[in-house]
Short mmCIF file of C-alpha atoms in Angstrom, two decimals:
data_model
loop_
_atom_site.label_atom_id
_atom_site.label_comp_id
_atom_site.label_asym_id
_atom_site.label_seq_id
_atom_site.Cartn_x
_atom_site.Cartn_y
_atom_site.Cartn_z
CA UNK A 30 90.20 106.39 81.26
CA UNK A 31 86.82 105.40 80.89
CA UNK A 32 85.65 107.53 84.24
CA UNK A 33 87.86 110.02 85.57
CA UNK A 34 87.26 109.55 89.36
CA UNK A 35 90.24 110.12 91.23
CA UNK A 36 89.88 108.86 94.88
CA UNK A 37 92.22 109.46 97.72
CA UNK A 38 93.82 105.95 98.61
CA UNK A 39 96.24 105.83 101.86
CA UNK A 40 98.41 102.79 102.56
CA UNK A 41 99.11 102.19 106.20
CA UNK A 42 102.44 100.18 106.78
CA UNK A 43 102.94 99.41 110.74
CA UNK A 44 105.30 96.03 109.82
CA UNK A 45 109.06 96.10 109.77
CA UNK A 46 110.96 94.60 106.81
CA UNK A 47 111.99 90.89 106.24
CA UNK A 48 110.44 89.36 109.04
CA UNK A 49 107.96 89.13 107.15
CA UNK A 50 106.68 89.87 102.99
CA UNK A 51 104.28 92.70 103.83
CA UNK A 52 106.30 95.27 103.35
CA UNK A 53 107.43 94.36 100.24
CA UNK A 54 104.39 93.15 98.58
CA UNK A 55 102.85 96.60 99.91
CA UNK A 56 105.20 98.44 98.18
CA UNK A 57 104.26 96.46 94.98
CA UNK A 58 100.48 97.63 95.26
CA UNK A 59 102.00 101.26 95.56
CA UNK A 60 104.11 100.66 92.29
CA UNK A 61 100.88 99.28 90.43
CA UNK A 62 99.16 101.73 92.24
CA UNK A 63 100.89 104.84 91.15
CA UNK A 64 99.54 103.77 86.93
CA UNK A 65 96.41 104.57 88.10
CA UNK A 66 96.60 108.19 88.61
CA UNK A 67 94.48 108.24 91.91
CA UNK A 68 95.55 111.01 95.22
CA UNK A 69 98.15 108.30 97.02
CA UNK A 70 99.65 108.51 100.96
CA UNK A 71 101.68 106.51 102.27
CA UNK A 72 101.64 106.53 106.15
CA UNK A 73 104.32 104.53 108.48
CA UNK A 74 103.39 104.12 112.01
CA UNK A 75 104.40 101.63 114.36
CA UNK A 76 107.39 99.19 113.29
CA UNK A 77 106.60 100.35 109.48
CA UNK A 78 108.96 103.10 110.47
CA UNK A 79 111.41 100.69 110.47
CA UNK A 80 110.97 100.28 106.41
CA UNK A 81 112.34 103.58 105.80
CA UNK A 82 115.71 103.14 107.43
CA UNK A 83 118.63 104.07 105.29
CA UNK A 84 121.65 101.74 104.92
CA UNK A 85 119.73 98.56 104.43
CA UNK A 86 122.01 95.63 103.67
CA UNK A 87 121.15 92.36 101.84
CA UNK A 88 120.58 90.73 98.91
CA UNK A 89 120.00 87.42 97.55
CA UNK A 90 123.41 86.27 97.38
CA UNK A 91 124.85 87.59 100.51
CA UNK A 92 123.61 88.86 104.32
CA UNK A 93 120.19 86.70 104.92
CA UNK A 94 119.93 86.09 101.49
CA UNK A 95 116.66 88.09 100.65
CA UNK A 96 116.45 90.92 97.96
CA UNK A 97 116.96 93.81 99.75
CA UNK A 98 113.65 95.85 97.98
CA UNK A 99 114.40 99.20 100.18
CA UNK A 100 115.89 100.66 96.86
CA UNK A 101 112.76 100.67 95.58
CA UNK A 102 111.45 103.42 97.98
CA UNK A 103 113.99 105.99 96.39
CA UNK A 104 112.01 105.37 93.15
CA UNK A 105 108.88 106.02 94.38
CA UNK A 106 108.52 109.95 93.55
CA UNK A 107 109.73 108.95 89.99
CA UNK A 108 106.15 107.17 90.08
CA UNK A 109 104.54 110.54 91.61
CA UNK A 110 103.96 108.87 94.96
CA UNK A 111 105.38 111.85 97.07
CA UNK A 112 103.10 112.21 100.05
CA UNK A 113 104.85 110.13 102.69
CA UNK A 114 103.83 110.40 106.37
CA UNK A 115 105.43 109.17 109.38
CA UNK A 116 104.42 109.27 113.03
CA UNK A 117 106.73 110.91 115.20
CA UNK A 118 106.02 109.16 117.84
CA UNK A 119 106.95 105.65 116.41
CA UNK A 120 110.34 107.19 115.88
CA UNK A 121 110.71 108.63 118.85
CA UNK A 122 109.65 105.25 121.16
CA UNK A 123 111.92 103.55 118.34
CA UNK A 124 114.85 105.95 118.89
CA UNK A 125 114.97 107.11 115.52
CA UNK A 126 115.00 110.42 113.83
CA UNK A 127 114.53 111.76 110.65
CA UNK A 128 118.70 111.50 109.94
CA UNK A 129 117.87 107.68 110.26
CA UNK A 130 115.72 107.72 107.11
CA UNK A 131 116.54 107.24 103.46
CA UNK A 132 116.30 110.30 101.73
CA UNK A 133 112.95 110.37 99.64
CA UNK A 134 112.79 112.77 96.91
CA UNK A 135 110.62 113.74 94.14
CA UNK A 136 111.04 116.68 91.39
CA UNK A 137 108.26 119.26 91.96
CA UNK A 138 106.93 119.87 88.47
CA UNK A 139 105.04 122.73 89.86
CA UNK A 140 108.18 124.64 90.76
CA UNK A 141 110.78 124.14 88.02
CA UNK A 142 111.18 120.59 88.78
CA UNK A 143 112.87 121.55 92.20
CA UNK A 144 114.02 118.35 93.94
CA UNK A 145 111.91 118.26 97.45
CA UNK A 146 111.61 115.76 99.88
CA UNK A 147 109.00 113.45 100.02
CA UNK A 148 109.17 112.57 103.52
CA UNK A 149 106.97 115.08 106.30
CA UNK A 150 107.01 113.75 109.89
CA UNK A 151 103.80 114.24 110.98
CA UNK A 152 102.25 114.24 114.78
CA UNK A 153 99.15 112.26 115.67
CA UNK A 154 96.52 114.84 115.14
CA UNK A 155 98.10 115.74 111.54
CA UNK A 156 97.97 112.15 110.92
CA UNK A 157 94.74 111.40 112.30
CA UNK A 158 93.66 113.89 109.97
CA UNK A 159 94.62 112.85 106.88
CA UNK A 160 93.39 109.33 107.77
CA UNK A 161 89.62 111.01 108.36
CA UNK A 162 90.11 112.59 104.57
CA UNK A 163 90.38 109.14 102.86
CA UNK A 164 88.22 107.37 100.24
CA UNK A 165 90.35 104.21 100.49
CA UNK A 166 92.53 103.02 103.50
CA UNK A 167 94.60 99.77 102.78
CA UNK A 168 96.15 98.23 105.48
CA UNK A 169 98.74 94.97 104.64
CA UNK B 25 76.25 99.90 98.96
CA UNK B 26 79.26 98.62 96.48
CA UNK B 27 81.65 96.71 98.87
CA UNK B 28 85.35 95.74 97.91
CA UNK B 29 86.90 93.03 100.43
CA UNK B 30 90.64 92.22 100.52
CA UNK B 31 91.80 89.25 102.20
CA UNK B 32 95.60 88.82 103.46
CA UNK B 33 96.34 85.46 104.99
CA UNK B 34 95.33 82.24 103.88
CA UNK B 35 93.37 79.93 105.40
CA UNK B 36 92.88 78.06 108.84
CA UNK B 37 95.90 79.78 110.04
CA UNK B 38 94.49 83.20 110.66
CA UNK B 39 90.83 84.11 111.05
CA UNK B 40 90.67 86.55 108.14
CA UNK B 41 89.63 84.79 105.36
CA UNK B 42 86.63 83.39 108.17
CA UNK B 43 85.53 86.65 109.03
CA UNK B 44 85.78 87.97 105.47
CA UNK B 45 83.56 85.54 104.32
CA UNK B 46 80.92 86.20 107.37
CA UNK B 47 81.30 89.80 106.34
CA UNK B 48 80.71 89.30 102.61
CA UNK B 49 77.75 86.24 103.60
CA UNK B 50 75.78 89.45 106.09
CA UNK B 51 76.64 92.25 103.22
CA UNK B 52 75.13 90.52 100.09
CA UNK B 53 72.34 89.08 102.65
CA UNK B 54 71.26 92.44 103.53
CA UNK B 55 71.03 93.19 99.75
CA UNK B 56 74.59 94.70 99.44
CA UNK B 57 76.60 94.64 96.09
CA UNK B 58 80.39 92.85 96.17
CA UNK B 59 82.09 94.53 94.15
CA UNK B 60 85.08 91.96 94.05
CA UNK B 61 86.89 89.90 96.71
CA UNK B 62 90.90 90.12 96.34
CA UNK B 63 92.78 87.78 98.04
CA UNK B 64 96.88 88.94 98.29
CA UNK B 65 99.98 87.88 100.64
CA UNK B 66 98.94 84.40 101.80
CA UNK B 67 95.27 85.52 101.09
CA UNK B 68 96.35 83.23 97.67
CA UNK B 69 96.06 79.79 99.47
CA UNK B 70 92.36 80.40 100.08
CA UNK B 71 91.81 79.34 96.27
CA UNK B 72 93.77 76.63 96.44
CA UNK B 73 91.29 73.16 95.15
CA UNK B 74 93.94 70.97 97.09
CA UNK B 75 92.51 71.83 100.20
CA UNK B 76 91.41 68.52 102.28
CA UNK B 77 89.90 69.77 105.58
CA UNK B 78 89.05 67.17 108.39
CA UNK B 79 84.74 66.04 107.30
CA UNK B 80 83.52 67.73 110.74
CA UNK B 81 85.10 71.59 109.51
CA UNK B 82 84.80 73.61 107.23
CA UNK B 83 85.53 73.94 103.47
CA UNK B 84 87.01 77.37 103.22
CA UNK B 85 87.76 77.41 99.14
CA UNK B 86 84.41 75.51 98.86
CA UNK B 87 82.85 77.88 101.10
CA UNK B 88 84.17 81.08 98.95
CA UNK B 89 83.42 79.10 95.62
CA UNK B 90 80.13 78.53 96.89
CA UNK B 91 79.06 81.83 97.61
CA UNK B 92 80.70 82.98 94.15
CA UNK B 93 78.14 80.72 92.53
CA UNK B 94 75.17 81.94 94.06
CA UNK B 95 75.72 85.61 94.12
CA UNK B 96 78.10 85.75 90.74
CA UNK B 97 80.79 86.97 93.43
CA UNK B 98 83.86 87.94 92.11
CA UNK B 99 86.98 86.50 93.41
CA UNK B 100 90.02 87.48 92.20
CA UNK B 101 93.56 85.78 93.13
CA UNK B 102 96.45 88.42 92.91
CA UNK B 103 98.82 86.67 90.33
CA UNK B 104 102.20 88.14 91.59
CA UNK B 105 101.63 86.78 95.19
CA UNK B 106 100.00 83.58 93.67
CA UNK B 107 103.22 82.69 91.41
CA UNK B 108 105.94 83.11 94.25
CA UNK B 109 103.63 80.95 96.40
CA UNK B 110 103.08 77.72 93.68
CA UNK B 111 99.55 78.93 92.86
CA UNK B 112 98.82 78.47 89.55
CA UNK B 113 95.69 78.37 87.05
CA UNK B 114 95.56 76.12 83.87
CA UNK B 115 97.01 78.91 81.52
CA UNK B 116 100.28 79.97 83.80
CA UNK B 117 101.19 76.41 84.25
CA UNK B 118 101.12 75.88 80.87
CA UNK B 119 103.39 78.85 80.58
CA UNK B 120 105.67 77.93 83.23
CA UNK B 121 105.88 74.63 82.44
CA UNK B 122 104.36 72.97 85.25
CA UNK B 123 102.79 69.42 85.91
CA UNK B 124 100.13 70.73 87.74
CA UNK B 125 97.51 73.86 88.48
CA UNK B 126 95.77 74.34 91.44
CA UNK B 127 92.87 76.66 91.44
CA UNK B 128 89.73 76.10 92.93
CA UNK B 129 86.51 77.09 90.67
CA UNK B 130 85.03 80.41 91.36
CA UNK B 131 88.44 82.17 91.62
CA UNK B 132 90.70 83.51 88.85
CA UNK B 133 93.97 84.98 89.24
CA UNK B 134 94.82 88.30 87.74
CA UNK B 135 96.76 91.34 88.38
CA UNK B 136 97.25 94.01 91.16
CA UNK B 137 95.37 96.64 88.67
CA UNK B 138 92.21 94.86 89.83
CA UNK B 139 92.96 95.25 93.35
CA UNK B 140 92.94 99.07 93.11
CA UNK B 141 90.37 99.14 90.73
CA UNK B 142 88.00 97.67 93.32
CA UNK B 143 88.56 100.71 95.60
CA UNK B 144 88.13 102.74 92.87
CA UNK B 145 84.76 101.06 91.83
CA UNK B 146 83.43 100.23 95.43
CA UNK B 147 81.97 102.43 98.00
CA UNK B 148 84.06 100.90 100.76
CA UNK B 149 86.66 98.73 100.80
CA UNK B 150 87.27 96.54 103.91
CA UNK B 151 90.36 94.79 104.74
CA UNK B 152 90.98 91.04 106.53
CA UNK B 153 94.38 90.24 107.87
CA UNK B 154 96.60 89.81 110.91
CA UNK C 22 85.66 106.22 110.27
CA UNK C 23 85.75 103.42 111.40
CA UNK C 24 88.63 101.32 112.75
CA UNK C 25 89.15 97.63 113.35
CA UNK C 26 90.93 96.05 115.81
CA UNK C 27 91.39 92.14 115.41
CA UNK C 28 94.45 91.61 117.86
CA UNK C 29 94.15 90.85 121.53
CA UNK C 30 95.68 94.14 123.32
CA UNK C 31 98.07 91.54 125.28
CA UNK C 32 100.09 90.41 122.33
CA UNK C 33 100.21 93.53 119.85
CA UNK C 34 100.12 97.27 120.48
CA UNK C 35 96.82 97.76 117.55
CA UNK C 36 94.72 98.67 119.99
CA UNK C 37 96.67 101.58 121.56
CA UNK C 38 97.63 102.53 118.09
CA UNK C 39 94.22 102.60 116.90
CA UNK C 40 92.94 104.25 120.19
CA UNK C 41 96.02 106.95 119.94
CA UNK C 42 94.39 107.75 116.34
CA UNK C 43 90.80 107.09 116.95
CA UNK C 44 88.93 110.73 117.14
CA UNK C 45 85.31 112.20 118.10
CA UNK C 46 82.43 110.91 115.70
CA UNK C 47 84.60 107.62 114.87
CA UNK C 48 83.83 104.04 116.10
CA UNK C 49 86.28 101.31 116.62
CA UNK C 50 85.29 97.76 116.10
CA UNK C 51 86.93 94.84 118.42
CA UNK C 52 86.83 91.39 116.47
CA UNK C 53 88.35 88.36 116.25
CA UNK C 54 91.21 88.22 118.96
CA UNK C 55 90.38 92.16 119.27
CA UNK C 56 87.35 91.27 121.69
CA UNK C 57 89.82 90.25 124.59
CA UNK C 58 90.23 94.22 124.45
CA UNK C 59 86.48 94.69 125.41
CA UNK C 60 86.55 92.90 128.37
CA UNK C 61 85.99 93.95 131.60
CA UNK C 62 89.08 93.53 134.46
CA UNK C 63 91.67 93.91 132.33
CA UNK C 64 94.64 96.17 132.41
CA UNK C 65 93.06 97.73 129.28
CA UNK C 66 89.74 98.82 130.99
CA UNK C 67 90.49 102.31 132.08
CA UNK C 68 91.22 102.87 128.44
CA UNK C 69 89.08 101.34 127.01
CA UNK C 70 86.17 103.22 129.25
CA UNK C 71 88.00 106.94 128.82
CA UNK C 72 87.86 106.11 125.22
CA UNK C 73 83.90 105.63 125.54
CA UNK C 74 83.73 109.14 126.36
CA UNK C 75 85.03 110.21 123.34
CA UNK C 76 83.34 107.91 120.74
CA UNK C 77 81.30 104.71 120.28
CA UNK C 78 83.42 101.13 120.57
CA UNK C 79 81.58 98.03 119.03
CA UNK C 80 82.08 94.06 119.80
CA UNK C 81 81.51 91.39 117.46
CA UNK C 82 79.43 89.10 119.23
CA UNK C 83 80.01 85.90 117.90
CA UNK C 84 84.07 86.65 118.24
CA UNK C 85 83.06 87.06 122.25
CA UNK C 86 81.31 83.82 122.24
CA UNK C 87 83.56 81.64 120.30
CA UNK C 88 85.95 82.18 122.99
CA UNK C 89 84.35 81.21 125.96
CA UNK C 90 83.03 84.82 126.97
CA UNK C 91 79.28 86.63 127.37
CA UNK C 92 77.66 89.75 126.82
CA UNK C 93 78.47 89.98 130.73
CA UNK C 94 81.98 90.12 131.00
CA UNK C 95 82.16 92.75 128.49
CA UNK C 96 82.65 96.55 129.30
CA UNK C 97 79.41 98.63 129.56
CA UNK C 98 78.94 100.89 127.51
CA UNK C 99 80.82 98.91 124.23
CA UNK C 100 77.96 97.71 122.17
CA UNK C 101 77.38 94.36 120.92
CA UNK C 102 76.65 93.83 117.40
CA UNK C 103 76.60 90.98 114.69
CA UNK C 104 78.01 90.48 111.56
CA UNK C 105 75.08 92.57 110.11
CA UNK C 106 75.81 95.54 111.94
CA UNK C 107 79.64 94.96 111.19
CA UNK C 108 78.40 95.57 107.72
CA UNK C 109 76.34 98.45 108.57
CA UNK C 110 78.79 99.90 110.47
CA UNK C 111 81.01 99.57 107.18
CA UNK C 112 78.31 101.18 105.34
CA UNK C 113 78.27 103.81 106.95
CA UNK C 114 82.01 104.67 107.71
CA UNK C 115 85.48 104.83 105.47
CA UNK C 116 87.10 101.64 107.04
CA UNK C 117 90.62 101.35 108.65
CA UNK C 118 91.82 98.12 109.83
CA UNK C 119 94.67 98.25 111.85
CA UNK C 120 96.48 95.21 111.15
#
């Protein structure tokens, strides 16, 4: 690394899935993201709650015929992205609890490599919070 | 102050890539630096040198080619968005074997590493989109 | 920080997002189809002026004009600026746009 500034970058996602590409090609900055060694968040407010719901279903041969990407979520703490926030109240005016969300994991190097979950749902002041403590905020 | 500018839909169908270039015109006016201008999702078709606007409206590639040329502004086409969407440059045609490329001069298409790299380098970075 | 709004208030829920998030010291900046949330007699005004009390809310002027709108029929008490204070407003905040 040729300067070793380390800057706290927080993706907001507030768009469901396959209606339209920015969840997925968010999730790609994360994955390139996550090389660069920088203090990641990932926040989902609004219908980007939706993104995080287990039991997704298609691919490109079957369902709607789009590659269903939400696997790729599951691999994210293998990429030390482990600081994922979600808004209560999206799931709550959505319906949705926490038993509604794919499991998100990472091993906790700093504890024996304990598995832990990735996932903390967060209120608004927590949230608003961490937003205020950010260097970068990218919004897709 | 070092500004990064991301833009997310292409052009004439959203306002973004309009007000990100109003933004970027007022911030290197007032003597500000631009660190880079990344243009992702749709954000691609803005470099696209097939563009044929009606005479009485705007350019927008021209426009954002334009102000690259007078300020050295660097505008940067995020290749992974641009190949799914049929924008290509001279070298990944060639690669891909296709008739044709389709990138408007000023902009060069690379990879998402320069995306986070400009909020690395930049003081702020400041997003366009719908 | 500052936050940007860019959606009318009638077709998305930004604005109440943003607002919901939007804390003491922060501004919030209404562009592009976001202005339609700065205007006055709208179901949005009450918010809009018990946010004021809280923290500064910005308009882009030429957003207001393009669509048929003044100075006048926008809330007092959100400020007008230009796409030079935009930028200066950028300068001098982390920026969140609320997409």
């Amino acid at each position: 690394m040729e300067d070793e500034v380390i800057k706290k970058f927080l993706y907001v996602n507030r768009k469901a899935p396959y209606g339209t590409i920015y969840a997925l090609e968010s999730l790609e900055v994360v994955l390139i993201g996550a090389a660069f060694d920088q203090d990641v968040s990932l926040a989902f407010i609004d219908d980007g709650v939706y993104q995080l719901k287990k039991d997704q279903k298609t691919s490109v041969d079957s369902g709607i015929g789009m590659k269903d990407f939400s696997k790729t979520y599951l691999a994210l703490g293998d990429y030390d992205v482990n600081k994922i926030y979600v808004d209560k109240a999206s799931l709550d005016e959505r319906g949705l609890t926490a038993d509604d969300l794919m499991e998100l994991v990472y091993e906790d190097e700093d504890d024996d490599y304990k598995e832990k979950s990735s996932i903390s749902i967060v209120n608004q002041d927590e949230l608003a919070l961490l937003m205020e403590q950010q260097d970068v905020v990218l919004s897709f | 102050m070092k500004f990064g500018i991301l833009v997310n839909e292409g052009p004439y169908q959203h306002q973004a890539s309009d007000s990100a270039y109003q933004f970027t015109k007022a911030a290197l006016e007032k003597g500000h630096e631009i660190f880079r201008v990344f243009f992702y999702h749709d954000g691609v078709y803005n470099a696209s040198r097939l563009l044929v606007p009606p005479q009485d409206d705007r350019h927008i590639a021209n426009r954002w080619s334009a102000l690259s040329k007078e300020y050295k502004l660097d505008l940067v086409v995020c290749i992974a968005a641009a190949q799914r969407r049929g924008m290509l440059d001279e070298n990944e045609a060639k690669r891909q074997g296709k008739d044709a490329h389709n990138i408007a001069e000023g902009f060069h298409i690379s990879g998402l590493g320069q995306l986070i790299e400009a909020g690395i380098q930049s003081e702020r970075l400041v997003v366009f989109g719908d | 920080m500052l936050h940007t709004v860019n959606k009318s208030p009638f077709q998305t829920n930004s604005l109440e997002t943003c607002l919901r998030f939007a804390r003491a010291s922060h501004s919030v900046l209404l562009f592009e189809d976001g202005i339609y949330g700065a205007l006055k007699g709208t179901r949005l005004e009450s918010l809009i002026t018990d946010s004021l009390k809280s923290y500064s809310i910005y308009v882009l002027v030429p957003d207001v004009e393009a669509r048929g709108m003044r100075i006048g029929d926008v809330i007092d008490g959100v400020k007008p600026v230009d796409y030079a204070g935009f930028v200066d407003l950028a300068a001098e905040n982390t920026v969140q746009a609320w997409l």
